[in-house]
Coordinates of C-alpha atoms in Angstrom, one line a residue:
M226 CA 20.8 -71.5 123.2
A227 CA 18.7 -69.0 121.7
D228 CA 21.6 -66.6 122.4
I229 CA 24.2 -68.6 120.4
E230 CA 21.6 -68.8 117.5
K231 CA 21.2 -65.0 117.7
A232 CA 24.9 -64.3 117.8
E233 CA 25.5 -66.7 114.9
T234 CA 22.7 -64.8 112.8
T235 CA 24.4 -61.5 113.7
T236 CA 27.9 -62.7 112.8
V237 CA 26.5 -64.1 109.3
A238 CA 24.8 -60.6 108.8
L239 CA 27.9 -58.8 109.8
Q240 CA 30.1 -60.8 107.4
A241 CA 27.6 -60.3 104.5
M242 CA 27.8 -56.7 105.2
L243 CA 31.3 -56.5 105.2
A244 CA 31.4 -58.6 101.7
S245 CA 28.9 -56.1 100.3
Q246 CA 31.1 -53.1 101.5
T247 CA 34.3 -54.4 100.2
V248 CA 33.1 -54.1 96.7
A249 CA 32.4 -50.5 97.3
V250 CA 35.4 -49.8 99.6
N251 CA 39.2 -49.9 98.7
R252 CA 40.2 -51.4 101.8
P253 CA 44.0 -50.7 101.8
Q254 CA 43.4 -47.3 100.7
L255 CA 40.8 -46.9 103.5
Y256 CA 43.2 -47.7 106.3
R257 CA 46.2 -45.6 104.8
K258 CA 43.8 -42.9 105.2
I259 CA 43.2 -43.7 108.9
D260 CA 46.9 -44.3 109.5
F261 CA 48.0 -41.1 108.1
R262 CA 45.4 -39.2 110.3
I263 CA 45.4 -41.3 113.5
M264 CA 49.2 -42.7 114.0
P265 CA 51.4 -39.6 113.8
L266 CA 49.0 -37.9 116.4
M267 CA 49.4 -41.2 118.9
F268 CA 53.0 -41.6 118.2
M269 CA 53.8 -37.8 118.9
C270 CA 51.6 -37.8 122.0
Y271 CA 53.4 -41.1 123.4
F272 CA 56.9 -39.6 122.0
Y273 CA 56.5 -36.3 124.2
Q274 CA 55.2 -37.7 127.3
F275 CA 58.2 -39.8 127.3
L276 CA 60.6 -37.2 126.5
D277 CA 59.0 -35.0 129.3
K278 CA 59.8 -38.1 131.6
I279 CA 63.3 -38.5 130.6
A280 CA 64.3 -35.0 130.5
I281 CA 64.8 -35.2 134.1
N282 CA 67.4 -37.9 133.5
Y283 CA 69.6 -35.7 131.4
A284 CA 69.0 -32.4 133.5
N285 CA 70.8 -34.6 136.3
V286 CA 74.0 -34.8 134.4
M287 CA 73.7 -30.8 133.5
R288 CA 74.2 -29.9 137.0
L289 CA 70.5 -29.8 138.1
Q290 CA 71.2 -30.9 141.6
H291 CA 73.8 -28.2 141.9
N292 CA 71.9 -25.4 140.6
L293 CA 68.9 -26.0 143.0
G294 CA 70.9 -26.8 145.9
M295 CA 69.7 -30.6 146.1
R296 CA 70.9 -33.2 148.5
G297 CA 70.4 -36.7 149.4
Q298 CA 67.5 -38.4 147.9
N299 CA 66.0 -35.2 146.4
F300 CA 66.5 -36.4 142.9
S301 CA 65.0 -39.7 143.5
W302 CA 61.8 -37.9 144.9
L303 CA 61.7 -35.8 141.7
A304 CA 60.9 -39.1 139.9
T305 CA 58.8 -40.7 142.8
S306 CA 56.4 -37.8 143.0
F307 CA 55.7 -37.8 139.2
F308 CA 54.8 -41.3 139.5
L309 CA 52.6 -40.7 142.8
A310 CA 50.6 -38.3 141.0
Y311 CA 50.4 -40.6 138.3
A312 CA 49.0 -43.1 140.0
L313 CA 46.4 -41.1 141.9
A314 CA 45.0 -39.2 139.0
E315 CA 44.6 -42.5 136.9
F316 CA 41.0 -43.0 138.1
P317 CA 40.0 -39.4 137.6
Q318 CA 41.3 -39.5 134.3
A319 CA 39.3 -42.6 133.5
Y320 CA 36.4 -40.7 134.7
L321 CA 36.9 -37.9 132.3
L322 CA 37.5 -40.5 129.4
Q323 CA 34.1 -42.1 130.5
R324 CA 32.3 -38.7 130.3
F325 CA 33.9 -36.6 127.5
P326 CA 35.3 -37.1 124.1
V327 CA 38.6 -38.6 124.2
S328 CA 40.3 -36.5 121.8
K329 CA 39.3 -33.4 124.1
V330 CA 40.6 -35.2 127.4
L331 CA 43.9 -36.1 125.8
G332 CA 44.5 -32.8 123.8
L333 CA 43.9 -30.7 127.0
N334 CA 46.0 -32.9 129.0
V335 CA 48.9 -32.5 126.7
L336 CA 48.4 -28.7 126.7
V337 CA 48.5 -28.5 130.6
W338 CA 51.8 -30.6 130.5
G339 CA 53.4 -28.9 127.8
V340 CA 52.9 -25.5 129.7
T341 CA 54.1 -27.2 133.1
L342 CA 57.4 -28.2 131.4
C343 CA 58.0 -24.6 130.0
C344 CA 57.3 -23.4 133.7
S345 CA 59.8 -26.0 134.8
A346 CA 62.6 -24.1 133.0
A347 CA 62.5 -21.1 135.3
V348 CA 62.5 -22.8 138.7
R349 CA 65.0 -21.7 141.4
S350 CA 64.3 -24.2 144.1
F351 CA 63.9 -28.0 144.5
A352 CA 60.4 -27.3 146.2
T353 CA 59.1 -25.5 143.1
L354 CA 60.5 -28.3 140.6
L355 CA 58.8 -31.0 142.9
A356 CA 55.3 -29.3 142.6
L357 CA 55.6 -28.9 139.0
R358 CA 56.6 -32.5 138.4
V359 CA 53.3 -33.5 140.3
V360 CA 51.3 -31.5 138.0
L361 CA 53.1 -33.3 135.1
G362 CA 52.5 -36.7 136.3
A363 CA 48.8 -36.1 136.9
C364 CA 48.2 -34.8 133.4
E365 CA 50.6 -37.5 131.7
S366 CA 48.4 -40.6 133.6
V367 CA 45.8 -40.1 130.6
I368 CA 48.1 -41.2 127.9
V369 CA 47.8 -45.2 128.1
P370 CA 44.0 -45.4 128.7
A371 CA 43.5 -42.5 126.1
L372 CA 45.6 -44.3 123.5
V373 CA 44.6 -47.8 124.0
L374 CA 40.9 -46.5 123.5
V375 CA 42.0 -44.7 120.2
T376 CA 43.5 -47.6 118.9
S377 CA 40.6 -50.0 119.7
T378 CA 38.3 -47.2 118.2
W379 CA 39.8 -47.7 114.7
Y380 CA 41.6 -51.0 114.5
T381 CA 40.6 -54.7 114.8
K382 CA 42.6 -56.7 117.3
R383 CA 45.1 -58.1 114.5
Q384 CA 45.5 -54.6 113.1
A385 CA 45.8 -52.9 116.6
C386 CA 48.8 -55.3 117.5
G387 CA 51.1 -53.7 114.8
R388 CA 49.7 -50.2 115.5
T389 CA 50.3 -50.4 119.2
G390 CA 54.0 -51.5 118.5
L391 CA 54.4 -48.4 116.3
W392 CA 53.1 -45.8 118.4
F393 CA 55.3 -47.5 121.3
C394 CA 58.4 -47.2 119.4
S395 CA 58.2 -43.4 120.2
I396 CA 59.9 -44.4 123.4
G397 CA 62.8 -45.5 121.8
A398 CA 62.7 -42.6 119.4
G399 CA 62.4 -40.2 122.8
Q400 CA 65.7 -41.8 124.0
V401 CA 67.5 -41.3 120.8
V402 CA 66.3 -37.5 120.3
G403 CA 66.5 -36.9 124.2
G404 CA 70.2 -37.9 123.9
L405 CA 70.6 -35.4 121.0
I406 CA 68.7 -32.7 122.8
G407 CA 70.7 -33.4 126.3
F408 CA 74.0 -33.1 124.3
A409 CA 73.0 -30.1 122.4
A410 CA 71.8 -28.3 125.5
Q411 CA 74.9 -28.5 127.2
H412 CA 76.6 -26.3 124.8
G413 CA 74.6 -23.2 126.2
S414 CA 75.7 -21.3 129.3
E415 CA 77.0 -23.3 132.4
D416 CA 74.3 -21.8 134.7
N417 CA 76.7 -22.4 137.6
D418 CA 75.4 -18.8 139.4
I419 CA 71.9 -19.1 140.3
A420 CA 72.0 -15.2 141.1
R421 CA 73.2 -14.3 137.9
G422 CA 70.0 -15.7 136.4
A423 CA 71.9 -17.7 133.9
F424 CA 69.6 -19.6 131.1
G425 CA 71.7 -22.6 130.3
G426 CA 71.5 -26.4 129.8
W427 CA 68.7 -28.2 131.4
R428 CA 66.6 -25.0 131.4
I429 CA 66.8 -24.8 127.5
M430 CA 66.1 -28.3 127.2
F431 CA 62.8 -28.2 129.5
L432 CA 61.4 -25.0 127.4
A433 CA 62.2 -26.5 124.0
I434 CA 60.4 -29.7 124.6
G435 CA 57.5 -28.0 126.2
V436 CA 56.9 -25.7 123.2
F437 CA 56.7 -28.8 121.0
N438 CA 54.1 -30.3 123.4
L439 CA 52.2 -27.1 122.8
L440 CA 52.3 -27.7 119.1
V441 CA 51.1 -31.5 119.6
A442 CA 48.5 -30.4 122.0
A443 CA 46.7 -28.1 119.1
A444 CA 47.3 -30.9 116.5
V445 CA 45.3 -33.3 118.7
L446 CA 42.6 -30.8 119.5
L447 CA 42.1 -30.0 115.9
W448 CA 42.6 -33.1 114.0
L449 CA 42.0 -36.2 115.8
P450 CA 38.3 -37.1 115.6
D451 CA 36.2 -37.5 118.8
T452 CA 34.4 -40.6 117.3
L453 CA 34.3 -42.6 114.1
D454 CA 31.2 -40.6 113.0
A455 CA 32.9 -37.4 113.4
A456 CA 35.6 -38.6 110.9
R457 CA 35.2 -36.0 108.2
F458 CA 38.0 -37.6 106.1
L459 CA 36.1 -40.7 105.5
A460 CA 33.0 -41.1 103.3
A461 CA 29.9 -42.7 104.6
D462 CA 30.6 -46.2 103.2
E463 CA 34.1 -46.1 104.6
K464 CA 32.7 -45.5 108.0
A465 CA 30.1 -48.3 107.6
Y466 CA 32.8 -50.5 106.7
V467 CA 35.2 -49.8 109.7
R468 CA 32.3 -50.0 111.9
A469 CA 31.1 -53.5 110.7
A470 CA 34.5 -54.6 111.0
L471 CA 35.0 -53.8 114.6
A472 CA 31.5 -55.2 115.5
L473 CA 32.6 -58.3 113.8
D474 CA 35.9 -58.3 115.4
Q475 CA 34.1 -57.5 118.8
G476 CA 37.2 -55.2 119.3
S477 CA 35.5 -51.8 119.5
N478 CA 34.8 -49.7 122.4
G479 CA 31.0 -49.8 122.1
R480 CA 28.8 -47.0 123.6
Q481 CA 30.4 -44.7 126.5
V482 CA 27.8 -46.2 129.0
F483 CA 28.8 -46.4 132.6
R484 CA 28.4 -50.0 133.9
P485 CA 29.5 -50.1 137.5
R486 CA 29.2 -54.1 137.4
A487 CA 32.0 -53.9 134.5
I488 CA 34.3 -52.2 137.2
V489 CA 33.8 -55.5 139.4
E490 CA 34.4 -57.7 136.5
A491 CA 37.6 -56.2 135.5
L492 CA 38.8 -56.0 139.0
A493 CA 37.9 -59.8 139.8
D494 CA 39.5 -61.1 136.6
P495 CA 42.8 -62.9 137.8
A496 CA 44.3 -62.2 134.3
V497 CA 44.1 -58.4 134.8
W498 CA 45.9 -58.9 138.1
L499 CA 48.8 -61.0 136.5
L500 CA 49.1 -58.7 133.7
T501 CA 49.4 -55.8 136.3
L502 CA 52.1 -57.6 138.1
I503 CA 54.0 -58.4 135.0
I504 CA 53.9 -54.4 134.3
V505 CA 55.4 -53.7 137.7
L506 CA 58.1 -56.1 137.3
T507 CA 59.2 -55.3 133.7
V508 CA 58.8 -51.7 134.2
I509 CA 60.9 -51.4 137.2
P510 CA 63.8 -52.1 135.3
S511 CA 62.9 -49.7 132.4
G512 CA 61.8 -47.0 134.5
V513 CA 65.1 -47.0 136.2
I514 CA 66.8 -46.9 133.0
A515 CA 64.9 -44.2 131.6
T516 CA 65.5 -42.0 134.7
F517 CA 68.9 -43.1 135.8
S518 CA 70.6 -44.3 132.6
A519 CA 72.6 -41.2 132.2
T520 CA 73.4 -41.0 135.7
L521 CA 75.0 -44.6 135.6
I522 CA 76.9 -44.1 132.3
H523 CA 78.3 -40.9 133.8
G524 CA 79.4 -43.1 136.9
F525 CA 81.3 -45.5 134.6
G526 CA 83.5 -42.5 133.9
Y527 CA 82.1 -40.7 130.8
T528 CA 81.7 -36.9 130.7
A529 CA 78.1 -35.4 130.8
K530 CA 78.1 -35.0 127.0
E531 CA 79.4 -38.4 126.3
S532 CA 76.6 -39.7 128.5
A533 CA 74.2 -38.0 126.6
L534 CA 75.2 -39.5 123.3
L535 CA 76.0 -43.0 124.6
N536 CA 72.4 -43.2 125.9
M537 CA 71.1 -43.1 122.6
P538 CA 71.7 -46.6 121.7
S539 CA 69.3 -47.6 124.3
G540 CA 66.5 -46.1 122.1
V541 CA 67.6 -48.0 119.0
V542 CA 67.5 -51.2 121.2
S543 CA 64.1 -50.6 122.2
I544 CA 62.7 -49.8 118.9
V545 CA 64.1 -53.0 117.6
A546 CA 62.7 -55.1 120.4
T547 CA 59.3 -53.6 120.1
L548 CA 59.3 -53.8 116.2
F549 CA 60.4 -57.4 116.7
S550 CA 57.9 -58.7 119.2
T551 CA 55.0 -56.9 117.4
F552 CA 55.9 -58.6 114.0
A553 CA 56.6 -61.9 115.5
I554 CA 53.1 -61.8 117.0
L555 CA 51.7 -61.0 113.6
R556 CA 53.4 -63.9 112.4
G557 CA 52.0 -66.4 114.9
I558 CA 54.1 -66.2 118.0
P559 CA 52.3 -66.3 121.0
R560 CA 52.3 -63.1 123.2
W561 CA 53.5 -65.1 126.4
L562 CA 56.4 -66.4 124.3
A563 CA 57.4 -63.1 122.9
I564 CA 57.4 -61.7 126.4
L565 CA 59.7 -64.4 127.6
M566 CA 61.9 -63.9 124.5
L567 CA 62.4 -60.3 125.4
L568 CA 63.2 -61.0 129.1
I569 CA 66.0 -63.2 128.4
P570 CA 68.4 -60.3 126.9
T571 CA 67.1 -58.2 129.7
M572 CA 68.3 -60.7 132.1
I573 CA 71.7 -60.9 130.5
G574 CA 72.1 -57.1 130.7
A575 CA 71.0 -56.8 134.2
G576 CA 73.7 -59.2 134.8
L577 CA 76.2 -57.5 133.0
M578 CA 75.5 -54.2 134.5
S579 CA 75.1 -55.4 138.1
F580 CA 78.2 -57.6 138.1
Y581 CA 80.6 -56.8 135.4
N582 CA 83.4 -54.3 136.4
E583 CA 84.6 -53.4 132.9
K584 CA 82.8 -50.4 132.0
G585 CA 82.4 -51.5 128.2
G586 CA 80.3 -54.4 129.5
S587 CA 78.5 -52.6 131.8
L588 CA 77.3 -50.1 129.0
A589 CA 76.4 -52.9 127.0
G590 CA 74.1 -54.3 129.7
I591 CA 72.3 -51.1 129.9
Y592 CA 71.6 -51.3 126.3
L593 CA 70.2 -54.9 126.6
I594 CA 67.9 -53.8 129.7
N595 CA 66.1 -51.9 127.0
F596 CA 64.6 -55.0 125.8
T597 CA 62.3 -54.9 128.8
V598 CA 60.6 -51.7 127.4
A599 CA 58.8 -54.1 124.7
P600 CA 56.8 -56.2 127.1
T601 CA 54.9 -53.3 128.1
A602 CA 53.6 -52.7 124.6
L603 CA 52.3 -56.4 124.4
V604 CA 50.5 -56.0 127.6
F605 CA 48.9 -52.8 126.5
N606 CA 47.8 -54.5 123.2
L607 CA 46.2 -57.6 125.3
V608 CA 44.2 -55.1 127.3
G609 CA 42.8 -53.2 124.5
S610 CA 42.2 -56.0 122.2
N611 CA 40.7 -58.6 124.7
T612 CA 38.8 -56.4 126.8
S613 CA 35.1 -55.9 125.8
G614 CA 33.1 -52.8 126.9
Y615 CA 34.0 -49.4 127.3
T616 CA 33.8 -49.4 131.4
K617 CA 35.8 -52.6 131.6
K618 CA 38.2 -51.6 129.0
I619 CA 39.0 -48.1 130.9
T620 CA 39.1 -49.9 134.3
S621 CA 41.4 -52.5 132.9
C622 CA 43.5 -49.7 131.2
A623 CA 43.7 -47.7 134.5
A624 CA 44.6 -50.5 136.8
I625 CA 47.7 -51.3 134.2
A626 CA 48.7 -47.7 134.2
I627 CA 48.5 -47.6 137.9
A628 CA 50.9 -50.7 137.9
F629 CA 53.1 -48.8 135.5
S630 CA 53.2 -45.9 138.0
I631 CA 53.7 -48.2 141.0
A632 CA 56.9 -49.9 139.4
N633 CA 58.1 -46.3 138.5
I634 CA 57.6 -45.2 142.3
I635 CA 59.7 -48.3 143.5
G636 CA 62.6 -48.0 140.8
P637 CA 63.9 -44.4 141.7
Q638 CA 63.7 -45.2 145.7
T639 CA 66.2 -48.3 144.9
F640 CA 68.9 -45.7 144.1
Q641 CA 70.5 -44.7 147.3
A642 CA 72.6 -41.7 147.2
R643 CA 75.2 -43.0 149.7
E644 CA 75.8 -45.8 147.3
A645 CA 76.7 -43.8 144.3
P646 CA 78.3 -44.3 141.8
G647 CA 77.8 -48.0 142.0
Y648 CA 74.1 -48.1 143.0
I649 CA 74.2 -51.8 143.8
S650 CA 70.5 -51.8 145.4
A651 CA 69.2 -50.6 142.2
K652 CA 71.3 -53.1 140.1
I653 CA 70.1 -56.2 142.1
T654 CA 66.4 -55.0 142.0
I655 CA 66.6 -54.9 138.2
F656 CA 67.9 -58.5 138.3
A657 CA 65.6 -60.1 140.8
T658 CA 62.5 -58.2 139.0
N659 CA 63.4 -59.4 135.8
G660 CA 63.5 -63.1 136.9
A661 CA 60.5 -62.8 138.8
A662 CA 58.8 -61.4 135.5
I663 CA 59.6 -64.6 133.8
F664 CA 57.9 -66.8 136.2
V665 CA 54.8 -64.7 136.3
T666 CA 54.5 -64.7 132.5
I667 CA 54.7 -68.6 132.6
L668 CA 51.9 -68.5 135.3
L669 CA 49.8 -66.2 133.0
R670 CA 50.2 -68.7 130.2
I671 CA 48.8 -71.6 132.3
I672 CA 45.8 -69.7 133.4
Y673 CA 45.0 -68.6 129.7
G674 CA 45.3 -72.1 128.5
R675 CA 43.0 -73.5 131.1
R676 CA 40.6 -70.6 130.3
N677 CA 40.7 -71.3 126.6
R678 CA 40.1 -75.0 127.2
Q679 CA 37.2 -74.5 129.2
T680 CA 35.5 -71.9 126.8
A681 CA 36.2 -74.4 123.8
N682 CA 34.5 -77.2 125.8
A683 CA 31.6 -75.0 126.9
R684 CA 31.0 -73.9 123.1
E685 CA 31.2 -77.3 121.7
A686 CA 29.0 -78.6 124.2
Q687 CA 26.2 -75.8 123.5
L688 CA 26.6 -76.4 119.9
A689 CA 26.0 -80.1 119.9
A690 CA 22.9 -79.4 122.5
V691 CA 21.4 -76.8 119.6
A692 CA 22.2 -79.5 116.9
R693 CA 20.3 -82.0 118.8
E694 CA 17.1 -79.7 119.3
K695 CA 16.8 -78.7 115.8
P696 CA 14.2 -80.6 113.9
R697 CA 15.5 -83.4 111.4

């Protein structure tokens, strides 16, 4: 009971501090300054790590397999190896985020994966490219925990929802720009003769994306503040305002103190496990589309250049779905309902792609499946906003990121070379996992509802007991 009174006193003090700070601080101007400094860096980091992943998608229709003498499931293993490394590196990356400034860990990883992608342009064998994809996956595993931590360092829960949606829109932007890059790169030399050392198509694409990654790495290392206190672009009273707002909201990271018990708390939370399951079930379809959409479109009878351009609307659908769900939540739509609303068009798209034989309908199905990208942003936001404590937040983020990589490990293996160009196993998998995701989302809502009722009842009982003990 003393804890309740102490918490109420602290809340009142923080509210009073915010009220006094508001007089001196122009709040809209303050968050515009933060947005202009933080948001572009997060957007570009997520944009280029996604572009790195889908570059292999476009390379596949640029004679990558022919140039490197690949056979059977080799291409699927390129995708799988990336996410195996992604999963295995997740907790080591979480440890680095715990011990060192987020900006430095993120910036150095972006630097290494940029160099790795540049090196990919020079490969002459499947084995070499496979090894580079492993390095790329290990470096890019930092992206989700790092960006969730950065978002929750600067923004309250309500503010973080919109910001998470905005930097997550970089996936759609990556699909659009990737299509343009894939189309443009095909106008280089054909690179049909490895012995001639021709530098064409997919090699140009890998090099161009890698160089831009190096520029983003430099920007992150130079301009992303390590902490709120290190933000030179903010005045002292502005820092105090942000710090008080985060403390009142209980959404800040807190001190970077390692608490082993917090790891157990995160792993014992059934909500965390359901969220990881939702990630697995929704990312399998989006991962398949991200890696194989150009291949599927090419299989419908379109040329390689047409396949690159026709894949661009997928990015537009992804952006629209992400913005719709993000702002629907800001208007009061529950997150679980928003996830269900996104899974319905995904289910329709999976049905069209899997069972509709006319290529126009199948193409529309691929576009609709991209609605499944947006639920991932909602899960990221749930973890970042509703998890208190630095260690528990990092652990939960790492669990979500591992689930993300597991889904992307499963997805490529559903593509069996012997089933080309129909790939019926992959199509049925997309349809089935989407239906399972709907069921798990409803189950999560039931658990959250029961937990919220228990918390509210316990709170009311404690307050009533405090009121009875106070002298009249």
